[in-house]
Amino acid sequence: MKILVIHGPNLNLLGTRESEVYGTRTLEEINSDLQGLASELGAELTILQSNHEGEIVDAIQNSKEYNALLINPAAYTHTSVAIRDAIAGVQIPTVEIHLSNIYKREEFRHKSLISPVADGQIAGFGPDSYFLGLRAALLIANAKQINS
Ligand code: DQA
Protein backbone atom coordinates (compact mmCIF):
# COMPACT_ATOMS: atom_id res chain seq x y z
CA MET A 1 0.00 0.00 0.00
CA LYS A 2 1.28 3.43 -0.92
CA ILE A 3 0.22 6.24 1.37
CA LEU A 4 0.72 9.96 0.76
CA VAL A 5 1.24 11.94 3.97
CA ILE A 6 0.76 15.71 3.83
CA HIS A 7 1.59 18.07 6.67
CA GLY A 8 0.20 21.57 6.23
CA PRO A 9 1.49 25.01 7.20
CA ASN A 10 3.59 25.63 10.31
CA LEU A 11 3.91 21.94 11.14
CA ASN A 12 7.59 22.24 10.21
CA LEU A 13 7.84 24.19 13.48
CA LEU A 14 6.67 21.30 15.67
CA GLY A 15 8.88 20.89 18.71
CA THR A 16 9.17 24.62 19.34
CA ARG A 17 5.76 25.88 18.18
CA GLU A 18 3.19 26.29 21.00
CA SER A 19 4.53 23.19 22.73
CA GLU A 20 1.77 23.40 25.38
CA VAL A 21 -0.69 22.61 22.55
CA TYR A 22 1.35 20.53 20.11
CA GLY A 23 3.96 18.90 22.34
CA THR A 24 7.74 18.83 22.04
CA ARG A 25 8.30 16.22 19.34
CA THR A 26 9.67 17.57 16.07
CA LEU A 27 8.16 16.79 12.69
CA GLU A 28 11.32 14.88 11.81
CA GLU A 29 10.86 12.63 14.86
CA ILE A 30 7.18 12.05 14.10
CA ASN A 31 7.99 11.26 10.45
CA SER A 32 10.69 8.83 11.46
CA ASP A 33 8.34 6.97 13.84
CA LEU A 34 5.63 7.01 11.17
CA GLN A 35 8.06 5.46 8.66
CA GLY A 36 8.90 2.80 11.28
CA LEU A 37 5.24 1.94 11.79
CA ALA A 38 4.65 1.94 8.02
CA SER A 39 7.38 -0.63 7.45
CA GLU A 40 5.95 -2.80 10.25
CA LEU A 41 2.55 -2.61 8.56
CA GLY A 42 3.95 -3.15 5.07
CA ALA A 43 3.11 0.33 3.79
CA GLU A 44 5.22 2.71 1.76
CA LEU A 45 5.03 6.41 2.67
CA THR A 46 5.72 9.56 0.72
CA ILE A 47 5.81 12.50 3.12
CA LEU A 48 5.41 16.16 2.20
CA GLN A 49 5.26 19.26 4.39
CA SER A 50 4.21 22.52 2.77
CA ASN A 51 3.31 26.00 3.90
CA HIS A 52 1.70 26.69 0.50
CA GLU A 53 -1.90 25.91 -0.34
CA GLY A 54 -1.26 25.53 -4.10
CA GLU A 55 1.58 23.08 -3.50
CA ILE A 56 -0.75 20.94 -1.37
CA VAL A 57 -3.46 21.10 -4.06
CA ASP A 58 -0.89 20.01 -6.70
CA ALA A 59 0.25 17.08 -4.53
CA ILE A 60 -3.34 15.90 -4.06
CA GLN A 61 -4.07 16.23 -7.78
CA ASN A 62 -0.97 14.13 -8.51
CA SER A 63 -1.84 11.43 -5.95
CA LYS A 64 -3.30 8.86 -8.37
CA GLU A 65 -0.56 6.31 -7.65
CA TYR A 66 -1.43 6.31 -3.92
CA ASN A 67 -3.95 4.09 -2.15
CA ALA A 68 -4.77 6.64 0.54
CA LEU A 69 -4.05 10.14 1.80
CA LEU A 70 -3.19 10.99 5.41
CA ILE A 71 -3.43 14.75 5.81
CA ASN A 72 -3.04 17.26 8.60
CA PRO A 73 -4.19 20.37 6.72
CA ALA A 74 -3.29 22.51 9.80
CA ALA A 75 -4.72 26.05 9.48
CA TYR A 76 -6.01 25.28 5.96
CA THR A 77 -8.48 22.89 7.63
CA HIS A 78 -10.60 25.88 8.51
CA THR A 79 -10.20 27.96 5.34
CA SER A 80 -9.30 25.97 2.25
CA VAL A 81 -12.05 25.29 -0.26
CA ALA A 82 -9.23 24.53 -2.74
CA ILE A 83 -7.84 21.62 -0.69
CA ARG A 84 -11.36 20.35 -0.02
CA ASP A 85 -12.14 20.44 -3.76
CA ALA A 86 -8.86 18.70 -4.67
CA ILE A 87 -9.68 15.77 -2.35
CA ALA A 88 -13.23 15.59 -3.70
CA GLY A 89 -11.87 15.81 -7.25
CA VAL A 90 -9.46 12.86 -7.04
CA GLN A 91 -11.64 10.81 -4.68
CA ILE A 92 -8.69 9.33 -2.83
CA PRO A 93 -9.46 7.54 0.48
CA THR A 94 -8.59 10.23 3.03
CA VAL A 95 -7.95 10.41 6.76
CA GLU A 96 -7.83 13.92 8.25
CA ILE A 97 -5.69 14.22 11.31
CA HIS A 98 -4.96 16.82 13.98
CA LEU A 99 -2.55 16.73 16.89
CA SER A 100 -4.88 18.81 19.05
CA ASN A 101 -8.58 18.33 19.68
CA ILE A 102 -9.79 21.19 17.48
CA TYR A 103 -13.27 21.04 19.08
CA LYS A 104 -11.84 21.91 22.51
CA ARG A 105 -10.10 25.00 21.18
CA GLU A 106 -11.10 28.40 19.74
CA GLU A 107 -14.42 28.47 17.94
CA PHE A 108 -12.81 29.22 14.54
CA ARG A 109 -11.12 25.80 14.73
CA HIS A 110 -14.39 23.93 15.27
CA LYS A 111 -15.26 23.90 11.59
CA SER A 112 -13.32 21.69 9.20
CA LEU A 113 -13.89 22.21 5.48
CA ILE A 114 -11.99 18.95 4.92
CA SER A 115 -14.09 16.56 7.07
CA PRO A 116 -17.04 16.35 4.64
CA VAL A 117 -14.72 14.95 1.93
CA ALA A 118 -12.58 12.76 4.23
CA ASP A 119 -13.46 9.21 5.22
CA GLY A 120 -12.81 10.10 8.83
CA GLN A 121 -10.97 12.38 11.23
CA ILE A 122 -8.64 11.68 14.17
CA ALA A 123 -7.90 14.61 16.48
CA GLY A 124 -6.55 15.19 19.94
CA PHE A 125 -3.96 12.48 20.49
CA GLY A 126 -0.79 14.43 19.76
CA PRO A 127 1.69 12.55 17.52
CA ASP A 128 -0.35 9.38 18.13
CA SER A 129 -3.05 10.93 15.91
CA TYR A 130 -0.66 10.26 12.98
CA PHE A 131 -0.05 6.65 14.01
CA LEU A 132 -3.77 5.97 14.50
CA GLY A 133 -4.37 7.79 11.23
CA LEU A 134 -1.96 5.55 9.34
CA ARG A 135 -3.78 2.47 10.62
CA ALA A 136 -7.10 4.02 9.59
CA ALA A 137 -5.74 4.93 6.14
CA LEU A 138 -4.62 1.32 5.58
CA LEU A 139 -7.98 0.05 6.76
CA ILE A 140 -9.93 2.14 4.25
CA ALA A 141 -7.41 1.54 1.45
CA ASN A 142 -7.67 -2.24 1.97
CA ALA A 143 -11.47 -2.09 2.11
CA LYS A 144 -11.51 -0.15 -1.16
CA GLN A 145 -9.30 -2.75 -2.86
CA ILE A 146 -11.49 -5.62 -1.66
CA ASN A 147 -14.64 -3.88 -2.88
CA SER A 148 -13.26 -2.93 -6.29
C1 DQA B 1 -3.80 21.48 13.80
C2 DQA B 1 -4.98 22.30 14.32
C3 DQA B 1 -5.20 23.54 13.49
O1 DQA B 1 -6.30 24.30 13.98
C4 DQA B 1 -3.97 24.42 13.52
O2 DQA B 1 -4.12 25.54 12.68
C5 DQA B 1 -2.71 23.68 13.20
C6 DQA B 1 -2.55 22.32 13.69
C7 DQA B 1 -3.48 20.27 14.71
O3 DQA B 1 -2.75 19.39 14.26
O4 DQA B 1 -3.91 20.23 15.86
O5 DQA B 1 -1.79 24.24 12.61
O6 DQA B 1 -4.14 20.96 12.52
mmCIF file with all atom_site columns, C-alpha atoms and ligand atoms in Angstrom:
data_model
loop_
_atom_site.group_PDB
_atom_site.id
_atom_site.type_symbol
_atom_site.label_atom_id
_atom_site.label_alt_id
_atom_site.label_comp_id
_atom_site.label_asym_id
_atom_site.label_entity_id
_atom_site.label_seq_id
_atom_site.pdbx_PDB_ins_code
_atom_site.Cartn_x
_atom_site.Cartn_y
_atom_site.Cartn_z
_atom_site.occupancy
_atom_site.B_iso_or_equiv
_atom_site.pdbx_formal_charge
_atom_site.auth_seq_id
_atom_site.auth_comp_id
_atom_site.auth_asym_id
_atom_site.auth_atom_id
_atom_site.pdbx_PDB_model_num
ATOM   1   C CA . MET A 1 1   ? 0.000   0.000  0.000  1.00 0.00 ? 1   MET A CA 1
ATOM   2   C CA . LYS A 1 2   ? 1.279   3.432  -0.922 1.00 0.00 ? 2   LYS A CA 1
ATOM   3   C CA . ILE A 1 3   ? 0.224   6.244  1.366  1.00 0.00 ? 3   ILE A CA 1
ATOM   4   C CA . LEU A 1 4   ? 0.718   9.956  0.762  1.00 0.00 ? 4   LEU A CA 1
ATOM   5   C CA . VAL A 1 5   ? 1.245   11.938 3.972  1.00 0.00 ? 5   VAL A CA 1
ATOM   6   C CA . ILE A 1 6   ? 0.757   15.707 3.826  1.00 0.00 ? 6   ILE A CA 1
ATOM   7   C CA . HIS A 1 7   ? 1.594   18.069 6.670  1.00 0.00 ? 7   HIS A CA 1
ATOM   8   C CA . GLY A 1 8   ? 0.200   21.571 6.230  1.00 0.00 ? 8   GLY A CA 1
ATOM   9   C CA . PRO A 1 9   ? 1.494   25.007 7.202  1.00 0.00 ? 9   PRO A CA 1
ATOM   10  C CA . ASN A 1 10  ? 3.587   25.628 10.311 1.00 0.00 ? 10  ASN A CA 1
ATOM   11  C CA . LEU A 1 11  ? 3.906   21.937 11.137 1.00 0.00 ? 11  LEU A CA 1
ATOM   12  C CA . ASN A 1 12  ? 7.587   22.244 10.205 1.00 0.00 ? 12  ASN A CA 1
ATOM   13  C CA . LEU A 1 13  ? 7.838   24.194 13.479 1.00 0.00 ? 13  LEU A CA 1
ATOM   14  C CA . LEU A 1 14  ? 6.670   21.298 15.667 1.00 0.00 ? 14  LEU A CA 1
ATOM   15  C CA . GLY A 1 15  ? 8.882   20.892 18.705 1.00 0.00 ? 15  GLY A CA 1
ATOM   16  C CA . THR A 1 16  ? 9.170   24.619 19.341 1.00 0.00 ? 16  THR A CA 1
ATOM   17  C CA . ARG A 1 17  ? 5.765   25.882 18.184 1.00 0.00 ? 17  ARG A CA 1
ATOM   18  C CA . GLU A 1 18  ? 3.185   26.291 20.998 1.00 0.00 ? 18  GLU A CA 1
ATOM   19  C CA . SER A 1 19  ? 4.528   23.195 22.731 1.00 0.00 ? 19  SER A CA 1
ATOM   20  C CA . GLU A 1 20  ? 1.768   23.404 25.381 1.00 0.00 ? 20  GLU A CA 1
ATOM   21  C CA . VAL A 1 21  ? -0.690  22.610 22.553 1.00 0.00 ? 21  VAL A CA 1
ATOM   22  C CA . TYR A 1 22  ? 1.351   20.531 20.107 1.00 0.00 ? 22  TYR A CA 1
ATOM   23  C CA . GLY A 1 23  ? 3.965   18.903 22.341 1.00 0.00 ? 23  GLY A CA 1
ATOM   24  C CA . THR A 1 24  ? 7.742   18.832 22.036 1.00 0.00 ? 24  THR A CA 1
ATOM   25  C CA . ARG A 1 25  ? 8.300   16.218 19.336 1.00 0.00 ? 25  ARG A CA 1
ATOM   26  C CA . THR A 1 26  ? 9.670   17.568 16.069 1.00 0.00 ? 26  THR A CA 1
ATOM   27  C CA . LEU A 1 27  ? 8.157   16.794 12.690 1.00 0.00 ? 27  LEU A CA 1
ATOM   28  C CA . GLU A 1 28  ? 11.318  14.883 11.809 1.00 0.00 ? 28  GLU A CA 1
ATOM   29  C CA . GLU A 1 29  ? 10.861  12.626 14.857 1.00 0.00 ? 29  GLU A CA 1
ATOM   30  C CA . ILE A 1 30  ? 7.183   12.050 14.096 1.00 0.00 ? 30  ILE A CA 1
ATOM   31  C CA . ASN A 1 31  ? 7.986   11.256 10.446 1.00 0.00 ? 31  ASN A CA 1
ATOM   32  C CA . SER A 1 32  ? 10.688  8.827  11.457 1.00 0.00 ? 32  SER A CA 1
ATOM   33  C CA . ASP A 1 33  ? 8.336   6.975  13.843 1.00 0.00 ? 33  ASP A CA 1
ATOM   34  C CA . LEU A 1 34  ? 5.630   7.007  11.170 1.00 0.00 ? 34  LEU A CA 1
ATOM   35  C CA . GLN A 1 35  ? 8.062   5.465  8.663  1.00 0.00 ? 35  GLN A CA 1
ATOM   36  C CA . GLY A 1 36  ? 8.896   2.802  11.275 1.00 0.00 ? 36  GLY A CA 1
ATOM   37  C CA . LEU A 1 37  ? 5.237   1.944  11.785 1.00 0.00 ? 37  LEU A CA 1
ATOM   38  C CA . ALA A 1 38  ? 4.652   1.941  8.025  1.00 0.00 ? 38  ALA A CA 1
ATOM   39  C CA . SER A 1 39  ? 7.382   -0.631 7.447  1.00 0.00 ? 39  SER A CA 1
ATOM   40  C CA . GLU A 1 40  ? 5.953   -2.798 10.245 1.00 0.00 ? 40  GLU A CA 1
ATOM   41  C CA . LEU A 1 41  ? 2.550   -2.612 8.559  1.00 0.00 ? 41  LEU A CA 1
ATOM   42  C CA . GLY A 1 42  ? 3.945   -3.146 5.066  1.00 0.00 ? 42  GLY A CA 1
ATOM   43  C CA . ALA A 1 43  ? 3.107   0.327  3.792  1.00 0.00 ? 43  ALA A CA 1
ATOM   44  C CA . GLU A 1 44  ? 5.223   2.711  1.764  1.00 0.00 ? 44  GLU A CA 1
ATOM   45  C CA . LEU A 1 45  ? 5.029   6.406  2.671  1.00 0.00 ? 45  LEU A CA 1
ATOM   46  C CA . THR A 1 46  ? 5.721   9.563  0.723  1.00 0.00 ? 46  THR A CA 1
ATOM   47  C CA . ILE A 1 47  ? 5.813   12.497 3.117  1.00 0.00 ? 47  ILE A CA 1
ATOM   48  C CA . LEU A 1 48  ? 5.409   16.161 2.202  1.00 0.00 ? 48  LEU A CA 1
ATOM   49  C CA . GLN A 1 49  ? 5.258   19.264 4.393  1.00 0.00 ? 49  GLN A CA 1
ATOM   50  C CA . SER A 1 50  ? 4.213   22.522 2.775  1.00 0.00 ? 50  SER A CA 1
ATOM   51  C CA . ASN A 1 51  ? 3.305   26.005 3.897  1.00 0.00 ? 51  ASN A CA 1
ATOM   52  C CA . HIS A 1 52  ? 1.700   26.693 0.498  1.00 0.00 ? 52  HIS A CA 1
ATOM   53  C CA . GLU A 1 53  ? -1.901  25.908 -0.344 1.00 0.00 ? 53  GLU A CA 1
ATOM   54  C CA . GLY A 1 54  ? -1.258  25.525 -4.098 1.00 0.00 ? 54  GLY A CA 1
ATOM   55  C CA . GLU A 1 55  ? 1.575   23.077 -3.503 1.00 0.00 ? 55  GLU A CA 1
ATOM   56  C CA . ILE A 1 56  ? -0.750  20.945 -1.368 1.00 0.00 ? 56  ILE A CA 1
ATOM   57  C CA . VAL A 1 57  ? -3.456  21.098 -4.062 1.00 0.00 ? 57  VAL A CA 1
ATOM   58  C CA . ASP A 1 58  ? -0.886  20.012 -6.698 1.00 0.00 ? 58  ASP A CA 1
ATOM   59  C CA . ALA A 1 59  ? 0.253   17.080 -4.531 1.00 0.00 ? 59  ALA A CA 1
ATOM   60  C CA . ILE A 1 60  ? -3.341  15.899 -4.064 1.00 0.00 ? 60  ILE A CA 1
ATOM   61  C CA . GLN A 1 61  ? -4.070  16.228 -7.785 1.00 0.00 ? 61  GLN A CA 1
ATOM   62  C CA . ASN A 1 62  ? -0.968  14.133 -8.508 1.00 0.00 ? 62  ASN A CA 1
ATOM   63  C CA . SER A 1 63  ? -1.839  11.431 -5.954 1.00 0.00 ? 63  SER A CA 1
ATOM   64  C CA . LYS A 1 64  ? -3.302  8.864  -8.365 1.00 0.00 ? 64  LYS A CA 1
ATOM   65  C CA . GLU A 1 65  ? -0.563  6.309  -7.650 1.00 0.00 ? 65  GLU A CA 1
ATOM   66  C CA . TYR A 1 66  ? -1.427  6.311  -3.920 1.00 0.00 ? 66  TYR A CA 1
ATOM   67  C CA . ASN A 1 67  ? -3.946  4.095  -2.145 1.00 0.00 ? 67  ASN A CA 1
ATOM   68  C CA . ALA A 1 68  ? -4.771  6.644  0.538  1.00 0.00 ? 68  ALA A CA 1
ATOM   69  C CA . LEU A 1 69  ? -4.051  10.142 1.798  1.00 0.00 ? 69  LEU A CA 1
ATOM   70  C CA . LEU A 1 70  ? -3.194  10.990 5.410  1.00 0.00 ? 70  LEU A CA 1
ATOM   71  C CA . ILE A 1 71  ? -3.429  14.746 5.810  1.00 0.00 ? 71  ILE A CA 1
ATOM   72  C CA . ASN A 1 72  ? -3.044  17.260 8.597  1.00 0.00 ? 72  ASN A CA 1
ATOM   73  C CA . PRO A 1 73  ? -4.187  20.373 6.723  1.00 0.00 ? 73  PRO A CA 1
ATOM   74  C CA . ALA A 1 74  ? -3.290  22.510 9.797  1.00 0.00 ? 74  ALA A CA 1
ATOM   75  C CA . ALA A 1 75  ? -4.715  26.046 9.480  1.00 0.00 ? 75  ALA A CA 1
ATOM   76  C CA . TYR A 1 76  ? -6.010  25.278 5.964  1.00 0.00 ? 76  TYR A CA 1
ATOM   77  C CA . THR A 1 77  ? -8.476  22.888 7.626  1.00 0.00 ? 77  THR A CA 1
ATOM   78  C CA . HIS A 1 78  ? -10.599 25.877 8.510  1.00 0.00 ? 78  HIS A CA 1
ATOM   79  C CA . THR A 1 79  ? -10.203 27.958 5.342  1.00 0.00 ? 79  THR A CA 1
ATOM   80  C CA . SER A 1 80  ? -9.304  25.974 2.246  1.00 0.00 ? 80  SER A CA 1
ATOM   81  C CA . VAL A 1 81  ? -12.050 25.288 -0.263 1.00 0.00 ? 81  VAL A CA 1
ATOM   82  C CA . ALA A 1 82  ? -9.227  24.530 -2.739 1.00 0.00 ? 82  ALA A CA 1
ATOM   83  C CA . ILE A 1 83  ? -7.837  21.616 -0.689 1.00 0.00 ? 83  ILE A CA 1
ATOM   84  C CA . ARG A 1 84  ? -11.356 20.354 -0.017 1.00 0.00 ? 84  ARG A CA 1
ATOM   85  C CA . ASP A 1 85  ? -12.140 20.441 -3.755 1.00 0.00 ? 85  ASP A CA 1
ATOM   86  C CA . ALA A 1 86  ? -8.863  18.696 -4.670 1.00 0.00 ? 86  ALA A CA 1
ATOM   87  C CA . ILE A 1 87  ? -9.678  15.768 -2.354 1.00 0.00 ? 87  ILE A CA 1
ATOM   88  C CA . ALA A 1 88  ? -13.234 15.585 -3.696 1.00 0.00 ? 88  ALA A CA 1
ATOM   89  C CA . GLY A 1 89  ? -11.871 15.807 -7.247 1.00 0.00 ? 89  GLY A CA 1
ATOM   90  C CA . VAL A 1 90  ? -9.462  12.862 -7.042 1.00 0.00 ? 90  VAL A CA 1
ATOM   91  C CA . GLN A 1 91  ? -11.637 10.810 -4.682 1.00 0.00 ? 91  GLN A CA 1
ATOM   92  C CA . ILE A 1 92  ? -8.686  9.332  -2.826 1.00 0.00 ? 92  ILE A CA 1
ATOM   93  C CA . PRO A 1 93  ? -9.463  7.544  0.484  1.00 0.00 ? 93  PRO A CA 1
ATOM   94  C CA . THR A 1 94  ? -8.587  10.235 3.026  1.00 0.00 ? 94  THR A CA 1
ATOM   95  C CA . VAL A 1 95  ? -7.947  10.413 6.760  1.00 0.00 ? 95  VAL A CA 1
ATOM   96  C CA . GLU A 1 96  ? -7.835  13.922 8.251  1.00 0.00 ? 96  GLU A CA 1
ATOM   97  C CA . ILE A 1 97  ? -5.691  14.220 11.312 1.00 0.00 ? 97  ILE A CA 1
ATOM   98  C CA . HIS A 1 98  ? -4.960  16.817 13.977 1.00 0.00 ? 98  HIS A CA 1
ATOM   99  C CA . LEU A 1 99  ? -2.549  16.727 16.889 1.00 0.00 ? 99  LEU A CA 1
ATOM   100 C CA . SER A 1 100 ? -4.879  18.809 19.047 1.00 0.00 ? 100 SER A CA 1
ATOM   101 C CA . ASN A 1 101 ? -8.580  18.329 19.683 1.00 0.00 ? 101 ASN A CA 1
ATOM   102 C CA . ILE A 1 102 ? -9.786  21.190 17.480 1.00 0.00 ? 102 ILE A CA 1
ATOM   103 C CA . TYR A 1 103 ? -13.274 21.037 19.082 1.00 0.00 ? 103 TYR A CA 1
ATOM   104 C CA . LYS A 1 104 ? -11.843 21.905 22.510 1.00 0.00 ? 104 LYS A CA 1
ATOM   105 C CA . ARG A 1 105 ? -10.098 25.005 21.180 1.00 0.00 ? 105 ARG A CA 1
ATOM   106 C CA . GLU A 1 106 ? -11.103 28.398 19.741 1.00 0.00 ? 106 GLU A CA 1
ATOM   107 C CA . GLU A 1 107 ? -14.419 28.469 17.940 1.00 0.00 ? 107 GLU A CA 1
ATOM   108 C CA . PHE A 1 108 ? -12.810 29.223 14.538 1.00 0.00 ? 108 PHE A CA 1
ATOM   109 C CA . ARG A 1 109 ? -11.123 25.801 14.732 1.00 0.00 ? 109 ARG A CA 1
ATOM   110 C CA . HIS A 1 110 ? -14.385 23.933 15.269 1.00 0.00 ? 110 HIS A CA 1
ATOM   111 C CA . LYS A 1 111 ? -15.260 23.898 11.587 1.00 0.00 ? 111 LYS A CA 1
ATOM   112 C CA . SER A 1 112 ? -13.320 21.695 9.198  1.00 0.00 ? 112 SER A CA 1
ATOM   113 C CA . LEU A 1 113 ? -13.890 22.209 5.478  1.00 0.00 ? 113 LEU A CA 1
ATOM   114 C CA . ILE A 1 114 ? -11.994 18.954 4.917  1.00 0.00 ? 114 ILE A CA 1
ATOM   115 C CA . SER A 1 115 ? -14.090 16.558 7.066  1.00 0.00 ? 115 SER A CA 1
ATOM   116 C CA . PRO A 1 116 ? -17.036 16.349 4.640  1.00 0.00 ? 116 PRO A CA 1
ATOM   117 C CA . VAL A 1 117 ? -14.724 14.950 1.933  1.00 0.00 ? 117 VAL A CA 1
ATOM   118 C CA . ALA A 1 118 ? -12.576 12.764 4.231  1.00 0.00 ? 118 ALA A CA 1
ATOM   119 C CA . ASP A 1 119 ? -13.458 9.209  5.217  1.00 0.00 ? 119 ASP A CA 1
ATOM   120 C CA . GLY A 1 120 ? -12.805 10.102 8.825  1.00 0.00 ? 120 GLY A CA 1
ATOM   121 C CA . GLN A 1 121 ? -10.974 12.376 11.233 1.00 0.00 ? 121 GLN A CA 1
ATOM   122 C CA . ILE A 1 122 ? -8.643  11.680 14.170 1.00 0.00 ? 122 ILE A CA 1
ATOM   123 C CA . ALA A 1 123 ? -7.905  14.610 16.480 1.00 0.00 ? 123 ALA A CA 1
ATOM   124 C CA . GLY A 1 124 ? -6.550  15.190 19.939 1.00 0.00 ? 124 GLY A CA 1
ATOM   125 C CA . PHE A 1 125 ? -3.963  12.477 20.490 1.00 0.00 ? 125 PHE A CA 1
ATOM   126 C CA . GLY A 1 126 ? -0.786  14.427 19.757 1.00 0.00 ? 126 GLY A CA 1
ATOM   127 C CA . PRO A 1 127 ? 1.688   12.552 17.524 1.00 0.00 ? 127 PRO A CA 1
ATOM   128 C CA . ASP A 1 128 ? -0.350  9.379  18.127 1.00 0.00 ? 128 ASP A CA 1
ATOM   129 C CA . SER A 1 129 ? -3.049  10.928 15.907 1.00 0.00 ? 129 SER A CA 1
ATOM   130 C CA . TYR A 1 130 ? -0.660  10.262 12.981 1.00 0.00 ? 130 TYR A CA 1
ATOM   131 C CA . PHE A 1 131 ? -0.051  6.653  14.013 1.00 0.00 ? 131 PHE A CA 1
ATOM   132 C CA . LEU A 1 132 ? -3.768  5.969  14.502 1.00 0.00 ? 132 LEU A CA 1
ATOM   133 C CA . GLY A 1 133 ? -4.371  7.794  11.226 1.00 0.00 ? 133 GLY A CA 1
ATOM   134 C CA . LEU A 1 134 ? -1.959  5.554  9.339  1.00 0.00 ? 134 LEU A CA 1
ATOM   135 C CA . ARG A 1 135 ? -3.777  2.467  10.624 1.00 0.00 ? 135 ARG A CA 1
ATOM   136 C CA . ALA A 1 136 ? -7.100  4.022  9.588  1.00 0.00 ? 136 ALA A CA 1
ATOM   137 C CA . ALA A 1 137 ? -5.736  4.926  6.144  1.00 0.00 ? 137 ALA A CA 1
ATOM   138 C CA . LEU A 1 138 ? -4.618  1.320  5.585  1.00 0.00 ? 138 LEU A CA 1
ATOM   139 C CA . LEU A 1 139 ? -7.981  0.051  6.763  1.00 0.00 ? 139 LEU A CA 1
ATOM   140 C CA . ILE A 1 140 ? -9.928  2.135  4.253  1.00 0.00 ? 140 ILE A CA 1
ATOM   141 C CA . ALA A 1 141 ? -7.413  1.545  1.445  1.00 0.00 ? 141 ALA A CA 1
ATOM   142 C CA . ASN A 1 142 ? -7.672  -2.243 1.973  1.00 0.00 ? 142 ASN A CA 1
ATOM   143 C CA . ALA A 1 143 ? -11.467 -2.091 2.114  1.00 0.00 ? 143 ALA A CA 1
ATOM   144 C CA . LYS A 1 144 ? -11.512 -0.151 -1.160 1.00 0.00 ? 144 LYS A CA 1
ATOM   145 C CA . GLN A 1 145 ? -9.299  -2.751 -2.858 1.00 0.00 ? 145 GLN A CA 1
ATOM   146 C CA . ILE A 1 146 ? -11.495 -5.623 -1.658 1.00 0.00 ? 146 ILE A CA 1
ATOM   147 C CA . ASN A 1 147 ? -14.644 -3.885 -2.877 1.00 0.00 ? 147 ASN A CA 1
ATOM   148 C CA . SER A 1 148 ? -13.257 -2.931 -6.292 1.00 0.00 ? 148 SER A CA 1
HETATM 149 C C1 . DQA B 2 .   ? -3.805  21.482 13.796 1.00 0.00 ? 1   DQA B C1 1
HETATM 150 C C2 . DQA B 2 .   ? -4.980  22.300 14.317 1.00 0.00 ? 1   DQA B C2 1
HETATM 151 C C3 . DQA B 2 .   ? -5.202  23.545 13.487 1.00 0.00 ? 1   DQA B C3 1
HETATM 152 O O1 . DQA B 2 .   ? -6.303  24.297 13.985 1.00 0.00 ? 1   DQA B O1 1
HETATM 153 C C4 . DQA B 2 .   ? -3.971  24.422 13.522 1.00 0.00 ? 1   DQA B C4 1
HETATM 154 O O2 . DQA B 2 .   ? -4.120  25.545 12.684 1.00 0.00 ? 1   DQA B O2 1
HETATM 155 C C5 . DQA B 2 .   ? -2.715  23.680 13.203 1.00 0.00 ? 1   DQA B C5 1
HETATM 156 C C6 . DQA B 2 .   ? -2.545  22.321 13.692 1.00 0.00 ? 1   DQA B C6 1
HETATM 157 C C7 . DQA B 2 .   ? -3.479  20.275 14.713 1.00 0.00 ? 1   DQA B C7 1
HETATM 158 O O3 . DQA B 2 .   ? -2.751  19.387 14.261 1.00 0.00 ? 1   DQA B O3 1
HETATM 159 O O4 . DQA B 2 .   ? -3.914  20.228 15.855 1.00 0.00 ? 1   DQA B O4 1
HETATM 160 O O5 . DQA B 2 .   ? -1.787  24.237 12.613 1.00 0.00 ? 1   DQA B O5 1
HETATM 161 O O6 . DQA B 2 .   ? -4.137  20.964 12.517 1.00 0.00 ? 1   DQA B O6 1
#
